[in-house]
Coordinates of C-alpha atoms and ligand atoms in Angstrom, one line a residue:
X137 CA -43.0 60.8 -104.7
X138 CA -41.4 59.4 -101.9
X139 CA -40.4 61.1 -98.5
X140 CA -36.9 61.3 -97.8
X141 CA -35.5 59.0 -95.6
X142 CA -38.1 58.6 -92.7
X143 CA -37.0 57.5 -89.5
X144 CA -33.4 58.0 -90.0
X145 CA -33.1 60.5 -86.5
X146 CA -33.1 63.0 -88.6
X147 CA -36.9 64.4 -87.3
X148 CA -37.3 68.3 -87.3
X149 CA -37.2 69.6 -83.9
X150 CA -39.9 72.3 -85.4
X151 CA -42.6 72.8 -82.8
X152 CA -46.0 72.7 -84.6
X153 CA -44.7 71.8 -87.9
X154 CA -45.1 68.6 -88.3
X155 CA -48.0 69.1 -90.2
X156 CA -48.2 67.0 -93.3
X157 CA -49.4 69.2 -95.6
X158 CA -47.1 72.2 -95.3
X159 CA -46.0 73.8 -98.4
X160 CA -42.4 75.6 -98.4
X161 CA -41.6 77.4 -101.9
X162 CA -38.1 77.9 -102.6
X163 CA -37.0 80.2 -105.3
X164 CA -34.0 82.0 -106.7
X165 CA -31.8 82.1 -109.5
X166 CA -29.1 79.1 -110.6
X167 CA -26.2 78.2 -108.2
X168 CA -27.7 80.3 -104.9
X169 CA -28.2 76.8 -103.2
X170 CA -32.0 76.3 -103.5
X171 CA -31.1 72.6 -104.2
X172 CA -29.0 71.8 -101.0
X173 CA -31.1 73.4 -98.9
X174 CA -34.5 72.4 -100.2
X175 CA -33.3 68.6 -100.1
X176 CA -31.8 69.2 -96.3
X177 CA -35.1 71.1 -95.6
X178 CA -37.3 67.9 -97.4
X179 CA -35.2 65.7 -95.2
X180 CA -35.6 67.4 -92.1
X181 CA -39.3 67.9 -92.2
X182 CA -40.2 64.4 -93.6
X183 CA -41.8 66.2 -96.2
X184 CA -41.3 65.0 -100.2
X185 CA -39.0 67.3 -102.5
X186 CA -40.2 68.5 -106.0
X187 CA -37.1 69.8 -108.2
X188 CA -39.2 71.7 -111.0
X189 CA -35.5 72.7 -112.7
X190 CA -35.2 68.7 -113.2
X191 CA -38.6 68.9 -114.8
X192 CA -38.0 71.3 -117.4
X193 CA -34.5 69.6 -117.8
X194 CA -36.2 66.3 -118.3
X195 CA -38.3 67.3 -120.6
X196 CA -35.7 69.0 -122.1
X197 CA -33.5 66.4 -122.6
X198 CA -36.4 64.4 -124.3
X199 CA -36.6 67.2 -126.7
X200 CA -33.4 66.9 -128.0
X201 CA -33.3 63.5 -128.1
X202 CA -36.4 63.4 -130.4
X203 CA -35.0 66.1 -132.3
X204 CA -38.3 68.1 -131.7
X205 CA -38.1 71.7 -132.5
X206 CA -37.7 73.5 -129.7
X207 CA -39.4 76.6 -130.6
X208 CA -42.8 74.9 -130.9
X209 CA -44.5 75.6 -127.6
X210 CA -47.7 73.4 -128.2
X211 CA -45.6 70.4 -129.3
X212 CA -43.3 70.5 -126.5
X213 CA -46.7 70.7 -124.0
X214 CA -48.2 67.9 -125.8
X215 CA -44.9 65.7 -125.4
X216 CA -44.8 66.9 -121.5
X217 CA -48.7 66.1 -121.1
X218 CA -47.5 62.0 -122.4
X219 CA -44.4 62.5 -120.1
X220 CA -43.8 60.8 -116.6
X221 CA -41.5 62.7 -114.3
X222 CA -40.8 62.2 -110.8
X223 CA -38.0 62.3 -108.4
X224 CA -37.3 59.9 -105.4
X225 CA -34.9 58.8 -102.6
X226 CA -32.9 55.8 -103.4
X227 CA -30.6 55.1 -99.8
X228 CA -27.0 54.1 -100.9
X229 CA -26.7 56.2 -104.6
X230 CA -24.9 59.4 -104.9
X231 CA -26.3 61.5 -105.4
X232 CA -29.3 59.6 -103.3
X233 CA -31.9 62.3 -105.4
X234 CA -32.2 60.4 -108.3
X235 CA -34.5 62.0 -111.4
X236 CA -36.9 59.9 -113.4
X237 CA -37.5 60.2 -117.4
X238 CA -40.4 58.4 -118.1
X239 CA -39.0 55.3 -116.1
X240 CA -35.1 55.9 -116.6
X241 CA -32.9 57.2 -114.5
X242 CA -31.9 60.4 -116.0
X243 CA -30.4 62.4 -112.9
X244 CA -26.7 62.8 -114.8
X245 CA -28.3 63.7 -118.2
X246 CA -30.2 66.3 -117.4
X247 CA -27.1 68.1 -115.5
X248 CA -25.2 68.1 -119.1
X249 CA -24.3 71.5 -121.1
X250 CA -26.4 70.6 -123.9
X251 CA -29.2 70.7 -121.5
X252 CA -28.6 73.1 -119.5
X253 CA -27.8 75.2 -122.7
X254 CA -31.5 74.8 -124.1
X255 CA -33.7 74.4 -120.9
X256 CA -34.2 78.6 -120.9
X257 CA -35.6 77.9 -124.4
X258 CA -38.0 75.3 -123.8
X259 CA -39.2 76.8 -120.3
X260 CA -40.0 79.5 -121.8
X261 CA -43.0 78.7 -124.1
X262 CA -46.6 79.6 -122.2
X263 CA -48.0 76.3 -123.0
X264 CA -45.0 74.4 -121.6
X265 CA -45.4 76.2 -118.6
X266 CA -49.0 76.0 -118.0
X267 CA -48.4 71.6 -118.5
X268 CA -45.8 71.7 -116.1
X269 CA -46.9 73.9 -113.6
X270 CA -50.5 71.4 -113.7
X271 CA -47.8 68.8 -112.9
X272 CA -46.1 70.2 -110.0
X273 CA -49.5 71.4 -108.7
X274 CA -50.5 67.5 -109.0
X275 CA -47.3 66.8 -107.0
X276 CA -49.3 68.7 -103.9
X277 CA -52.7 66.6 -104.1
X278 CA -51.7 63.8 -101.1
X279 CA -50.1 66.6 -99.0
X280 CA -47.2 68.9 -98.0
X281 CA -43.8 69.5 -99.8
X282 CA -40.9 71.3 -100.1
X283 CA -40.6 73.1 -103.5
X284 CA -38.0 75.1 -105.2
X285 CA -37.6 76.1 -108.8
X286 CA -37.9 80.2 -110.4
X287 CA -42.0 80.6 -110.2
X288 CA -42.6 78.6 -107.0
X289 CA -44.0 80.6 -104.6
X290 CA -45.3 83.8 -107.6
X291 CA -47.1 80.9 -109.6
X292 CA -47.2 77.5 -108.9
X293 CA -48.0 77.2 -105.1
X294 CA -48.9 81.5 -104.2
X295 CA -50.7 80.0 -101.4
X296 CA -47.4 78.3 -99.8
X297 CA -47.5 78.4 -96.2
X298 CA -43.7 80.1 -96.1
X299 CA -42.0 81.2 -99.5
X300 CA -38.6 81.8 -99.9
X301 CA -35.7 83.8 -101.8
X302 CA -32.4 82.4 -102.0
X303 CA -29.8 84.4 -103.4
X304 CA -26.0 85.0 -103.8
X305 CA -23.7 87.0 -105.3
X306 CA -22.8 85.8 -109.2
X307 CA -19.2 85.2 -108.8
X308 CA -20.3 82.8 -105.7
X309 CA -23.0 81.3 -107.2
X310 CA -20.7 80.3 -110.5
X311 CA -17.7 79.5 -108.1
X312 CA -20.3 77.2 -106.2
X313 CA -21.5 75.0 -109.5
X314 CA -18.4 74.9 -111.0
X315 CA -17.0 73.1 -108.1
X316 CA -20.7 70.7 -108.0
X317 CA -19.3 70.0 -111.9
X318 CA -16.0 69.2 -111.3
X319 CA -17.2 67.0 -108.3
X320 CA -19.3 65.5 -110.7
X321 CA -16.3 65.1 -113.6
X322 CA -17.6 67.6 -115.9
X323 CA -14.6 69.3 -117.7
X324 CA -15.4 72.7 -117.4
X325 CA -14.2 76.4 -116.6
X326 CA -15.0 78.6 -114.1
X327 CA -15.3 81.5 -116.5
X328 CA -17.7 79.3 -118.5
X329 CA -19.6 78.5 -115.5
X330 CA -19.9 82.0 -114.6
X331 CA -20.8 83.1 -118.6
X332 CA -23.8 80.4 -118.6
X333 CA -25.2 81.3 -115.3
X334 CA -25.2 84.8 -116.1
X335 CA -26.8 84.0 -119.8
X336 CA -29.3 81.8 -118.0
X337 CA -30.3 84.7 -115.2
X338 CA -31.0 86.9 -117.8
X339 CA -33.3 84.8 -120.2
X340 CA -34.9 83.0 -116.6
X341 CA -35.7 86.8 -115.1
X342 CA -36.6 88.5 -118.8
X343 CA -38.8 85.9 -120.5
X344 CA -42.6 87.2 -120.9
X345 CA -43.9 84.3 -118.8
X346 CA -43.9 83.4 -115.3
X347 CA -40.3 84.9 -114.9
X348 CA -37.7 84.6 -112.0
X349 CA -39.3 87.3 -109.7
X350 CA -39.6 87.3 -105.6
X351 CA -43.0 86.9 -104.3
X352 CA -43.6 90.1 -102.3
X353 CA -44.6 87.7 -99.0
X354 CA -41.0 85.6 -100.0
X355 CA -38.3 86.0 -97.1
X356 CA -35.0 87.0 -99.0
X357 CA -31.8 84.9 -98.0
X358 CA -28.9 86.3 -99.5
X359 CA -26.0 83.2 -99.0
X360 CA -23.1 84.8 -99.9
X361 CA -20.6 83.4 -97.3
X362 CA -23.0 81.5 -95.6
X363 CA -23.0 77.5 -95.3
X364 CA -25.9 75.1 -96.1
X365 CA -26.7 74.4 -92.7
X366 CA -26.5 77.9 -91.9
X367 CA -29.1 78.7 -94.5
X368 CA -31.3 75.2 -93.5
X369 CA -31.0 76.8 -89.8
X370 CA -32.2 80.3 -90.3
X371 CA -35.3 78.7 -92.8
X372 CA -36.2 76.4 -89.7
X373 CA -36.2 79.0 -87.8
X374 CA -38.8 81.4 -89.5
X375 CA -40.6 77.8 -90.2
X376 CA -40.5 76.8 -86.6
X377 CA -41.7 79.9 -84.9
X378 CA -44.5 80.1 -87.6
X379 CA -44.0 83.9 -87.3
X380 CA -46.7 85.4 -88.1
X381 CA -44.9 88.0 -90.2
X382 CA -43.4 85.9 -92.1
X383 CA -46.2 83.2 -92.6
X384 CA -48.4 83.6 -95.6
X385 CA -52.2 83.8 -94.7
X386 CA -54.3 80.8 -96.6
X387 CA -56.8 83.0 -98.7
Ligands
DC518 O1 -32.9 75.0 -111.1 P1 -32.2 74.6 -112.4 O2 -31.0 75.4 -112.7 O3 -32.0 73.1 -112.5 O4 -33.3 75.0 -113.5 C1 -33.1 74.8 -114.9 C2 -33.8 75.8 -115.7 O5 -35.2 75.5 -115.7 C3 -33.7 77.2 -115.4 O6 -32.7 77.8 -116.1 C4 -35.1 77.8 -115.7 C5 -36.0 76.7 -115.7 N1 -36.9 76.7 -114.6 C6 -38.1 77.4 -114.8 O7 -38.3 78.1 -115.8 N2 -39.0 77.4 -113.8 C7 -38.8 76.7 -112.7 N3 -39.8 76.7 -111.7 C8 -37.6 76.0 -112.5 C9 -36.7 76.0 -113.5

């Protein structure tokens, strides 16, 4: 993975952390902003960015293409296992985050309804999960990032060195990624929006494995009404100051 845009004067004015191999785990449910931030955050730090919603929605996406059934757990783990999926910086696209199928440039597909319909399903199978959480702990190996996704800071990286919980109220959340869509040309409503993200909340937070939860050593930002770089702000402020109350001791 590539760090984001080194050198471009955007250097974090964060005394101490310029450490290489900080972990920051960003979690919460659809539309509360993790993605925004997290990039800003990735930027900011000159730390890489690992989208573990693009990975499920990859793999997703490859599912459907190869008509696999999508209620077989150990076949979709054994298709992620074969599966190459990253995510990289590429100056002068929009969006510059650009997601990486097994070689393809897959950033746009893996934002469509059919995916975003089915990824629930598929990330909810045990063996799916264990694959992809090896993946994103693989991610870690050369050093730092900034993470966000559902199971972050709970499962993936519990060891983060500060965990996070962004939130916001549903109808903001839906009004938020119904405008991203539009943006983005997709013909959609905001009553759909809002019907799909609450759908999604509930299968992400009820599913038997590794499900949307806050880590009781997360700090809890609720963004309702607040704007990205207010959000980016407050985080590099409890990242900065290294408090201890809100840092998480190594074990
Ligand atoms: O963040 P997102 O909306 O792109 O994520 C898409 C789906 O992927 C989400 O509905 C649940 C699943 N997901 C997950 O199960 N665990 C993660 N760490 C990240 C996403």
């Amino acid at each position: 993975m590539k760090r984001g845009f080194p050198g471009e004067g955007m250097a974090a004015e964060v005394k101490g952390e310029n450490r290489k191999d900080l972990i920051i785990a960003i979690d919460g449910p659809a539309g509360a902003g993790k993605s925004t931030v997290a990039r800003s955050l990735s930027r900011r730090l000159h730390l890489p960015y690992l989208d573990t919603g693009a990975m499920y929605r990859a793999l997703t996406l490859k599912a459907l293409r190869q008509r696999l059934d999508l209620e077989d757990g150990p076949g979709l783990a054994e298709m992620a296992r074969g599966t190459d999926m990253r995510g990289e910086y590429r100056r002068g696209m929009r969006p510059p985050y650009r997601f990486f199928l097994d070689g393809e440039d897959v950033t746009a597909a893996i934002r469509s309804r059919e995916v975003s319909a089915h990824v629930s399903q598929v990330s909810s199978h045990p063996e799916v999960r264990r694959e992809m959480v090896r993946k994103q702990r693989a991610c870690a190996q050369e050093g730092g990032l900034v993470a966000e996704g559902r199971d972050v800071g709970t499962v993936v990286f519990p060891r983060a060195d500060f965990k996070f919980f962004i939130t916001a109220s549903l109808k903001e959340r839906a009004r938020r990624r119904y405008r991203e869509m539009r943006r983005e040309g997709y013909p959609v409503t905001l009553k759909a929006v809002e019907q799909e993200m609450l759908r999604r909340d509930h299968l992400d937070s009820t599913r038997k494995v590794n499900p949307l939860r806050r880590a009781p050593d997360a700090v809890v930002i609720d963004t309702t009404g607040m704007s990205v770089s207010q959000v980016v702000s407050e985080i590099l402020g409890v990242v900065g100051s290294g408090r201890e109350e809100t840092r998480v001791p190594r074990r």
